[in-house]
Coordinates of C-alpha atoms in Angstrom, one line a residue:
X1 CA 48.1 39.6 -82.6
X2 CA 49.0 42.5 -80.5
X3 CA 45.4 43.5 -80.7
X4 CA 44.4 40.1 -79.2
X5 CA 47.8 40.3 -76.5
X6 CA 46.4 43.8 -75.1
X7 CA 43.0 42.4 -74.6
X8 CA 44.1 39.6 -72.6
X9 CA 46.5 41.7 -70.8
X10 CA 43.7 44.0 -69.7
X11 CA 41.5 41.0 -68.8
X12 CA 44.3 39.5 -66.7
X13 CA 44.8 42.8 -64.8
X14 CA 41.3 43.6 -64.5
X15 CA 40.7 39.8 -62.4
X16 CA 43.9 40.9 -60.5
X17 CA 42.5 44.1 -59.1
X18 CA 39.1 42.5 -58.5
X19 CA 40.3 39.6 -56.3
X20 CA 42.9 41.6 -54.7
X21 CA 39.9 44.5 -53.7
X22 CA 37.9 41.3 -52.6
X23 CA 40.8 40.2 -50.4
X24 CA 41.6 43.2 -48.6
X25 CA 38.2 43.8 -47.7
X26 CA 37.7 40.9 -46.4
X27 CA 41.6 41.1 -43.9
X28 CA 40.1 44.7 -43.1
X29 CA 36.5 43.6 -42.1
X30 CA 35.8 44.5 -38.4
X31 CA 35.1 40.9 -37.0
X32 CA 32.0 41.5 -34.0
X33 CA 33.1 38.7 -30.7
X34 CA 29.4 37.3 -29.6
X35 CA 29.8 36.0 -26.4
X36 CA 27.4 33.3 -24.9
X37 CA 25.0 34.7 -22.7
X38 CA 25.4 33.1 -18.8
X39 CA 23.2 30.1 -17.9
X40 CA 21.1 30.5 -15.3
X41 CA 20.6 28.0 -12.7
X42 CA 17.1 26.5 -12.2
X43 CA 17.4 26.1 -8.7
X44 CA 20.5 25.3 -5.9
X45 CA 21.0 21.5 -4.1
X46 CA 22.1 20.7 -1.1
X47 CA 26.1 19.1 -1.3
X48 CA 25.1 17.1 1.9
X49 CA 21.5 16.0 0.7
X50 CA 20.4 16.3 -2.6
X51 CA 17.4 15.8 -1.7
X52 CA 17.6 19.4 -0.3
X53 CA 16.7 21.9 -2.3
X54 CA 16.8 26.1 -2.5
X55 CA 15.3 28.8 -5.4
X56 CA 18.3 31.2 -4.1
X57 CA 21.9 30.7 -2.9
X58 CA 22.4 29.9 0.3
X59 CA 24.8 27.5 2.8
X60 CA 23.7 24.6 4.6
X61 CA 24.5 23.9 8.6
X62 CA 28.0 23.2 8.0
X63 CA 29.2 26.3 6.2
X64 CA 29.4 24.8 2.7
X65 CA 27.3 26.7 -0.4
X66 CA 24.4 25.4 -1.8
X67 CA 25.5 23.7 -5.4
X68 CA 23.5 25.3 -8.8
X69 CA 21.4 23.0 -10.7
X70 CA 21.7 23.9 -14.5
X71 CA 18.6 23.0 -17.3
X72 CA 20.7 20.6 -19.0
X73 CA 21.9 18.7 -15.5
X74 CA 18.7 18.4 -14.4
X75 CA 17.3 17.1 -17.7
X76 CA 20.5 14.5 -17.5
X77 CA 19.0 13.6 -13.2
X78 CA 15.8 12.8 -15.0
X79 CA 17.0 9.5 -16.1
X80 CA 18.0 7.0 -13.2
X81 CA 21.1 6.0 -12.3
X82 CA 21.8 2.2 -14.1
X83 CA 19.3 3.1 -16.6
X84 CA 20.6 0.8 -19.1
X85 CA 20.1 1.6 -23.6
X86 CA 20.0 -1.1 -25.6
X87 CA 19.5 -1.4 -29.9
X88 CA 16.4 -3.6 -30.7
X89 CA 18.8 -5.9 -32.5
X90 CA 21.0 -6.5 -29.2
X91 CA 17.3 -6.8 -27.3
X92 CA 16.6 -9.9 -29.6
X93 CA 20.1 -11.4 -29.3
X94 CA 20.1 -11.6 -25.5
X95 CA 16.3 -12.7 -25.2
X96 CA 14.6 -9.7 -23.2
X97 CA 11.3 -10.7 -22.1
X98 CA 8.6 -9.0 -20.4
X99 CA 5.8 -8.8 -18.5
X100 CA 2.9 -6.9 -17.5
X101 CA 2.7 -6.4 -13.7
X102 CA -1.1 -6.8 -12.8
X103 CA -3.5 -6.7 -9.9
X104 CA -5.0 -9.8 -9.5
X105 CA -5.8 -11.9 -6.4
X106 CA -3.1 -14.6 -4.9
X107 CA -4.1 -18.4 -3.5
X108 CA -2.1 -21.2 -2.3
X109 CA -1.9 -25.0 -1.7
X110 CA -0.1 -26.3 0.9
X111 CA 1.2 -30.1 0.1
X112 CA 3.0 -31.8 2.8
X113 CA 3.4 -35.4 4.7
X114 CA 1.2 -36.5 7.6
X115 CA 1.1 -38.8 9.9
X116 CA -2.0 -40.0 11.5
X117 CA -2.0 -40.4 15.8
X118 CA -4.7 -40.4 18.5
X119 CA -7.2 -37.7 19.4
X120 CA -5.9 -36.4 22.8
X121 CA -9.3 -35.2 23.9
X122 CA -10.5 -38.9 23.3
X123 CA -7.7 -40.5 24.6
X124 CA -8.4 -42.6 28.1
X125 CA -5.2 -44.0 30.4
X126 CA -6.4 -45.7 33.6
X127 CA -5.0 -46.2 36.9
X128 CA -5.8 -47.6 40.1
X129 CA -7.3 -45.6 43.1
X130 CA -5.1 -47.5 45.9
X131 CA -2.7 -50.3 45.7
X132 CA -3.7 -54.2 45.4
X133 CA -3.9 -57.0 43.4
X134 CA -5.4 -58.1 39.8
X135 CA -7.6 -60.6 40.5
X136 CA -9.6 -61.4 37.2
X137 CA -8.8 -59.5 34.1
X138 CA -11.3 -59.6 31.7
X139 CA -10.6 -57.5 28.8
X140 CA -7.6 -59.3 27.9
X141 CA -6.6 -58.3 24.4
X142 CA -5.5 -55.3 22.3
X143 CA -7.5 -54.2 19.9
X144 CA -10.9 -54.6 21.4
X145 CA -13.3 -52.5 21.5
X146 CA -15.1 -51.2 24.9
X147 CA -18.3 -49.6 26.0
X148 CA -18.5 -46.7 28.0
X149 CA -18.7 -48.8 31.7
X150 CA -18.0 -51.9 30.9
X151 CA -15.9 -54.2 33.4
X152 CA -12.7 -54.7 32.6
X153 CA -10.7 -56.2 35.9
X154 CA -11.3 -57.0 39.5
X155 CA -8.9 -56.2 42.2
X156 CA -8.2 -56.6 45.6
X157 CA -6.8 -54.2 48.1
X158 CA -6.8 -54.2 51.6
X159 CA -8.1 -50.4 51.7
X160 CA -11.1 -50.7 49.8
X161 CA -11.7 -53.9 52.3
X162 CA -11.1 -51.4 55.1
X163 CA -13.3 -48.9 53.8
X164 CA -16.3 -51.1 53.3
X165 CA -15.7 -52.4 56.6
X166 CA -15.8 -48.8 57.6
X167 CA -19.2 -48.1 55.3
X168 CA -20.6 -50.9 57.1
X169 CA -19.8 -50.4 60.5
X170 CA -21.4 -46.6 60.2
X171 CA -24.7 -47.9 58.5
X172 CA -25.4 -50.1 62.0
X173 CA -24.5 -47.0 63.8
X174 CA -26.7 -44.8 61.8
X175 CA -29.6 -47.4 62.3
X176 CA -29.2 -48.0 66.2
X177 CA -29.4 -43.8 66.6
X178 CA -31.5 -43.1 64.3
X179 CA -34.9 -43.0 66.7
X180 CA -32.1 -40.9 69.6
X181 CA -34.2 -38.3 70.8
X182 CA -30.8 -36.0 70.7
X183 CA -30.7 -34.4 67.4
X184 CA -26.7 -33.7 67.3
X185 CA -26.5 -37.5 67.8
X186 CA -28.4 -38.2 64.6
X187 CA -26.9 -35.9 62.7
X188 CA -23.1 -37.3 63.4
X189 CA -24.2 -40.5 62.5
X190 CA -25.9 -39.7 59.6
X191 CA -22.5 -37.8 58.6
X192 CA -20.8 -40.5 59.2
X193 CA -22.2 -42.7 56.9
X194 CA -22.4 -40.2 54.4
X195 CA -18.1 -40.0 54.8
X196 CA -17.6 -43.6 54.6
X197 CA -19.7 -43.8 51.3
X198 CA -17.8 -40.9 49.8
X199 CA -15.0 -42.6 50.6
X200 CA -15.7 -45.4 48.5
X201 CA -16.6 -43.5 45.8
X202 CA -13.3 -41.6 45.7
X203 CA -11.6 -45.1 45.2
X204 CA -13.8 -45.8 42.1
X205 CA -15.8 -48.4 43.8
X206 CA -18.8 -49.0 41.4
X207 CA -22.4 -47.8 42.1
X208 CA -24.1 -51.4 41.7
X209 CA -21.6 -52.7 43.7
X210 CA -21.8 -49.9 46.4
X211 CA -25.4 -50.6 46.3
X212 CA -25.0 -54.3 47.0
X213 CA -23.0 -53.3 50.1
X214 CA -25.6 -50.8 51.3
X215 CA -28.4 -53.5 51.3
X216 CA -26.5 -56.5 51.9
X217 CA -23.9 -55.3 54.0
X218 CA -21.7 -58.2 53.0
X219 CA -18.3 -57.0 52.2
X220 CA -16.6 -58.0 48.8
X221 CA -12.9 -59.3 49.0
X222 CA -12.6 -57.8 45.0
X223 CA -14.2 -54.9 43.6
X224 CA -14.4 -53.9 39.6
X225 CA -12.8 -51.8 37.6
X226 CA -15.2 -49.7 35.0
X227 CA -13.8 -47.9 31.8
X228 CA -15.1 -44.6 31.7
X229 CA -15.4 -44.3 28.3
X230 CA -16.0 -46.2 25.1
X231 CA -12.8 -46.6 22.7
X232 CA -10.8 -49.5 21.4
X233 CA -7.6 -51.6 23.7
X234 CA -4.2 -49.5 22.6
X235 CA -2.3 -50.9 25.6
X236 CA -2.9 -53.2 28.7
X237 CA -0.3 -52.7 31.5
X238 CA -0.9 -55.8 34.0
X239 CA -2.4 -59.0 34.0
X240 CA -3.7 -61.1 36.4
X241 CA -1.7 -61.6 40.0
X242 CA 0.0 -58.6 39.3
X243 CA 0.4 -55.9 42.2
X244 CA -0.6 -52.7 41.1
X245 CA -0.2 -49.3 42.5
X246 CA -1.6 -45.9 41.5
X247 CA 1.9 -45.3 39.4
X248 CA 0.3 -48.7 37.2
X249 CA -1.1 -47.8 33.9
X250 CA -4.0 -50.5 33.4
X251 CA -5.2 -49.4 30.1
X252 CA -4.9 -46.6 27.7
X253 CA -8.2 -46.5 25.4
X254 CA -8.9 -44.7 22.6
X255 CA -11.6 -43.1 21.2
X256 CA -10.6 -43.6 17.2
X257 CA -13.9 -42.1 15.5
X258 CA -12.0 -38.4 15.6
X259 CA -8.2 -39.0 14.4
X260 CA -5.7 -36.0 14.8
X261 CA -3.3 -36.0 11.8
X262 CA 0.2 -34.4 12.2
X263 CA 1.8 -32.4 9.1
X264 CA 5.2 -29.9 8.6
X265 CA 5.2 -26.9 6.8
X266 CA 7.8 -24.7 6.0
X267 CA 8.6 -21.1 7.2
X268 CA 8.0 -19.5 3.9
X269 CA 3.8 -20.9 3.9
X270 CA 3.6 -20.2 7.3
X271 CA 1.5 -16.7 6.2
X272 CA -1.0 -18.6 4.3
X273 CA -2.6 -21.1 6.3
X274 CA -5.0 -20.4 9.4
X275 CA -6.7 -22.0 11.9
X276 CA -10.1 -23.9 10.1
X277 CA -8.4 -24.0 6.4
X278 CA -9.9 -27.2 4.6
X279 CA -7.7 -30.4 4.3
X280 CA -7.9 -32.8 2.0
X281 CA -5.9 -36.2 2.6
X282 CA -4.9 -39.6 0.7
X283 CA -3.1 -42.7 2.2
X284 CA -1.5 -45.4 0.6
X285 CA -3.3 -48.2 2.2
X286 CA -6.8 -46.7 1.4
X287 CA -6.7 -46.2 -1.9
X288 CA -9.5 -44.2 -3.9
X289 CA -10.6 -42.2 -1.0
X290 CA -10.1 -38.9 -0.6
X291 CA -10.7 -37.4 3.2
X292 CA -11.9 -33.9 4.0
X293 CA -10.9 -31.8 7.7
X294 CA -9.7 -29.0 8.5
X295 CA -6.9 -27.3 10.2
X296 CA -7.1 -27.6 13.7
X297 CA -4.2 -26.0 15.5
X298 CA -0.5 -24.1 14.4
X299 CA 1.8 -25.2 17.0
X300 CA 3.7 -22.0 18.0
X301 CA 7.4 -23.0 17.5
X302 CA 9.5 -24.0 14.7
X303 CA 11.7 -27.7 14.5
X304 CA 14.9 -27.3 15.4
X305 CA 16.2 -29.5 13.0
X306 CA 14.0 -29.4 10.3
X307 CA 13.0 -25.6 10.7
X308 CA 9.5 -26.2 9.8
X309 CA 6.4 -25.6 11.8
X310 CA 4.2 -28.2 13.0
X311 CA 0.2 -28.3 12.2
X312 CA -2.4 -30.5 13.5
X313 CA -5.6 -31.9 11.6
X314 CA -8.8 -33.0 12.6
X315 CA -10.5 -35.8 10.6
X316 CA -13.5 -37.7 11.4
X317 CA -13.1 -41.6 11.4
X318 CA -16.8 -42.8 11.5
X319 CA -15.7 -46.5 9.4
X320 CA -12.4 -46.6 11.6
X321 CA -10.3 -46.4 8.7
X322 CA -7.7 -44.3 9.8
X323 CA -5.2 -46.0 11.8
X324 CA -2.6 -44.4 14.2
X325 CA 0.7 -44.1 12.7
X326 CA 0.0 -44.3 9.1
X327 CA 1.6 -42.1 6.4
X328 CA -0.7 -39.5 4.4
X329 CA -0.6 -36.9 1.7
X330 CA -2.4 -33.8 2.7
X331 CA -3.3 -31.1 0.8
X332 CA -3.9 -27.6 2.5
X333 CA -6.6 -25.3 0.8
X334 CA -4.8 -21.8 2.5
X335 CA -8.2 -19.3 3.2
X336 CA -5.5 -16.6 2.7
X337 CA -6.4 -14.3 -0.3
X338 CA -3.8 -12.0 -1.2
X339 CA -4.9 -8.7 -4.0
X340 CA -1.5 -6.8 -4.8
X341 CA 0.3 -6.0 -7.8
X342 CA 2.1 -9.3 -8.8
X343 CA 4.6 -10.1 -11.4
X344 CA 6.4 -13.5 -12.3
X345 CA 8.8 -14.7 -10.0
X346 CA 11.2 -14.9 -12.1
X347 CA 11.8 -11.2 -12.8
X348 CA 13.2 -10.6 -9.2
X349 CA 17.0 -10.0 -9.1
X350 CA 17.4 -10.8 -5.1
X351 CA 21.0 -9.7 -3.9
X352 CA 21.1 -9.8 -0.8
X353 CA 19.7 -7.0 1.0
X354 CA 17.5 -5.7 -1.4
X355 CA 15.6 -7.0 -4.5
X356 CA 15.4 -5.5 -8.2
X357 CA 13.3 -5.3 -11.3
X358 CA 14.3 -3.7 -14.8
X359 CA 11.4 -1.4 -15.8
X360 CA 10.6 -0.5 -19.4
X361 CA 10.4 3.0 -19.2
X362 CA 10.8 3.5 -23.6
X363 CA 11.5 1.3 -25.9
X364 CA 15.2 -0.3 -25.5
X365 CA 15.3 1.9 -22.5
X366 CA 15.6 -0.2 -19.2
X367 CA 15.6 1.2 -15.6
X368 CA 16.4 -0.8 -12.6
X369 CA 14.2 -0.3 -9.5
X370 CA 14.4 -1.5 -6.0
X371 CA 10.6 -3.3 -5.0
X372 CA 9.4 -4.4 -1.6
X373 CA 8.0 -7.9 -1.9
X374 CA 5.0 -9.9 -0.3
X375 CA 3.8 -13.3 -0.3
X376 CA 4.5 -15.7 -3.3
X377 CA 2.2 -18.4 -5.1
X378 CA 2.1 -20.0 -7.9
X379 CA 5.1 -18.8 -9.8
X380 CA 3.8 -15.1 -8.8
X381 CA 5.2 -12.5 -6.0
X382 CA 3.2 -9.7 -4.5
X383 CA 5.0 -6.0 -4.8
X384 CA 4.2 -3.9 -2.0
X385 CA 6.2 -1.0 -2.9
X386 CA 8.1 0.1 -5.5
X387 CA 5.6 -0.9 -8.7
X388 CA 2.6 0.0 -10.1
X389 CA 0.0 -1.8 -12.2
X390 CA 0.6 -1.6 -15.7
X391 CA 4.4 -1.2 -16.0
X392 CA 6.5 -3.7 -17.8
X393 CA 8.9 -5.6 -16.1
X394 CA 11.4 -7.5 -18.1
X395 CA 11.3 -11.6 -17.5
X396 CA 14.7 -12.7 -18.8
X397 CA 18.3 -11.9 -19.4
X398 CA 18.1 -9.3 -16.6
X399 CA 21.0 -10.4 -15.0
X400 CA 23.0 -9.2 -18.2
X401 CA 21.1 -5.6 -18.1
X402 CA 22.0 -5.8 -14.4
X403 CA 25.9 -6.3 -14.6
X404 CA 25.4 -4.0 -17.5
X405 CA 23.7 -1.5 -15.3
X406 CA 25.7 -1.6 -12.1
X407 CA 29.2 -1.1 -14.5
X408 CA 27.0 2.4 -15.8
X409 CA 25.8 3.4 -12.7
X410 CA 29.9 3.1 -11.5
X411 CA 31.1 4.5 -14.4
X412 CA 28.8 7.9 -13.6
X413 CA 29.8 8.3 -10.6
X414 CA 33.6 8.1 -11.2
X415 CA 33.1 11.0 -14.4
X416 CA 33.7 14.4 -13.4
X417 CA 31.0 16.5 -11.0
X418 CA 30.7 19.0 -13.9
X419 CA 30.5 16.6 -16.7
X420 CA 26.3 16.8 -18.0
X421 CA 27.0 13.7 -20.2
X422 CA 24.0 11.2 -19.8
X423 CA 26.3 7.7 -20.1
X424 CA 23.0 5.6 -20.3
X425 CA 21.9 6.8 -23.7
X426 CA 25.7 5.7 -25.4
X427 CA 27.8 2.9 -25.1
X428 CA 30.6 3.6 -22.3
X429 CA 33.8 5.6 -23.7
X430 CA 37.4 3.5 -24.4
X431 CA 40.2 4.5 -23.2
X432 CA 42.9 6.5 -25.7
X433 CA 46.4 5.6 -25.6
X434 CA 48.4 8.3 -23.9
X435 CA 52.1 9.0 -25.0
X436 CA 54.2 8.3 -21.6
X437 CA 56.8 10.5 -22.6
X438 CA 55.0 13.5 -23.9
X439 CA 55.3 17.0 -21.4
X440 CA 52.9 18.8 -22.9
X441 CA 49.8 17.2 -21.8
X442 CA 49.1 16.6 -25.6
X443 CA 48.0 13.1 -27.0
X444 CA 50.6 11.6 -29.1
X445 CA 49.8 11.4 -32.5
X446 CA 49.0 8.0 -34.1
X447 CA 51.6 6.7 -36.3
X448 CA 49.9 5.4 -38.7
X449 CA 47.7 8.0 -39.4
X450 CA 50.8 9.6 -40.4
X451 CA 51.5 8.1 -44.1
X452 CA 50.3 9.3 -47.0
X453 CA 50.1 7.8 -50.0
X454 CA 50.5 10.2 -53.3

């Protein structure tokens, strides 16, 4: 037994001295401080503009010093501001969709309501020359259809009795001086008549009828009226016994084998149609038929009320068909192509002053960007600036990346200057509790965290 006691003695003493030895070594062991070595900055930005830039130190116009640009700040600046992170199991839950902006060439149709009216440029309104009385009216009815020079009324005014009287009167004086041997004597009579019949032509006296007069020299009480061109009865203005003056519309005739057709379009396809575009047009009262013109004139001011721009159509009305004043449907094949980088319509954010797309720059990784925008067709918008082919563009639930990117974008600004924490690759930091009471600046301990169970 006391053999056995010494031995264990020993053993105890020995592990004693060797863990004691072990302790004091290590209390005694000179510690060596490493201290970190000093970043260096890459390069120094401009406070004002950080655009601005300098390799050294250095103070801009106003005094102030250039600010230091650190590796780890800069790689933090490489992701945009509102660049939004999402899981892929939140990106299936909220729908994201995307696209593929492309290059590809834009086209539009132009649908609108027309109305069908006169062709100016055929349209015929006729007046008396001098004041006087219908006599005989002969085209009588609306509707009908003239020749070019065809008689439509006689009338009688004492001026165009005076004239002929006049015409007459200087073709007996032209014949009783015609052999004078004084030259200047012939010649004013032969000027003379010549006046008097120009005379008569001015008041639109006809040519068989001036005729008649030259070789009859009988002078008519009533003398015709002539249409000058062919064209169908839109409106007669007297009838017979009426007294007339040059203010007295006698007829208006129009020429209906050209019809002018009148359409609105609105501000936004102003851009796409041009003078010459093909028309294609389909009434109601002509069914089955499908007529082809083209875009004549853009009439250069808007509506007031309707702020739409008026367009006229040409259309050519050989069968008379196309009646003034009725209703159409025309379709507007815009000559305008349009190749730009386009992407659905539908992935524009437009708030107010600017309009936004969410970019898929990685997967779950979302960055907003501000585009410049052209014409739109079809469902498709041209992007001048701010897009390239190629690049995704997410389609839907991009108002919830947005709110979720502007309250990101705040939420970095508001952190401190010094802070290199990149907020879009982890979900936004919650507030901690703060004991109201507590001097020390320390966080109050949570009281629950307190109890322990044995």
């Amino acid at each position: 037994m006391n053999r056995r006691l010494i031995i264990a003695v020993f053993l105890a003493l020995a592990s004693g001295l060797g863990i004691g030895y072990w302790l004091a070594a290590e209390k005694f062991q000179p510690r060596v401080e490493t201290t970190p070595a000093p970043r260096q900055p890459l390069y120094y930005r401009s406070p004002m503009d950080p655009a601005v830039t300098s390799p050294v130190p250095r103070k801009d116009p106003m005094g102030m010093d250039y600010v230091p640009v650190y590796a780890d700040q800069e790689q933090a600046a490489e992701t945009a501001p509102g660049t939004v992170r999402i899981d892929p199991v939140t990106e299936q839950n909220i729908g994201v969709r995307t696209a593929v902006a492309g290059k590809e060439t834009l086209s539009h149709v132009v649908r609108a309501v027309g109305r069908v009216a006169y062709d100016e440029e055929r349209l015929v309104r006729l007046h008396p020359k001098t004041e006087g009385w219908i006599e005989t009216l002969r085209i009588d009815k609306t509707g009908e259809w003239v020749k070019k020079n065809e008689d439509l009324l006689s009338i009688y005014s004492p001026q165009l009795v005076a004239s002929q009287q006049e015409y007459i009167l200087a073709l007996n004086n032209l014949k009783a001086l015609e052999q004078s041997p004084i030259e200047d004597i012939r010649r004013g009579a032969e000027e003379l008549v010549k006046s008097s019949r120009e005379r008569l032509k001015l008041l639109d006296v006809p040519a068989h009828q001036l005729h008649d007069l030259t070789r009859t020299h009988e002078i008519k009480k009533t003398l015709h009226i002539h249409t000058p061109a062919a064209g169908i009865v839109m409106n007669i203005g007297v009838r017979e016994g009426q007294y007339v003056t040059p203010a007295t519309e006698l007829y208006m005739i129009a020429n209906l084998s050209t019809v002018w057709v009148y359409a609105d379009i609105y501000e936004y396809e102003l851009p796409w149609v041009q003078v010459g575009d093909r028309v294609e047009m389909r009434l109601a009262g002509i069914p089955g038929r499908v007529f082809e013109g083209h875009l004549a004139y853009i009439y250069p001011y808007a509506e007031p009320k309707t702020r739409t721009i008026k367009v006229r159509l040409a259309f050519d009305n050989p069968e008379l068909l196309l009646k003034p004043d009725m209703f159409a449907e025309v379709t507007i094949f815009a000559g305008k192509k349009v190749e730009a980088v386009t992407i659905p319509a539908q992935a524009v954010i437009r708030s107010g002053a600017r309009n936004q797309v969410f970019v898929v720059r990685a997967p779950g990784k979302f960055e907003p960007r501000t585009v410049t925008l052209g014409l739109a067709s079809n469902g498709k918008v041209a992007v001048l600036e701010g897009l390239e082919a190629g690049e995704k563009v997410v389609t839907s639930a991009q108002f919830l990346l947005d709110s979720e990117s502007k309250l990101r974008e705040v939420t970095t600004k508001m952190r401190e200057p010094d802070e290199p924490a990149d907020l879009s690759s982890k979900p936004l930091p919650l507030p901690t509790p703060q004991n109201s009471g507590n001097t020390d600046g320390e966080a109050e301990p949570n009281r629950h965290e307190g109890h322990r169970h044995d």
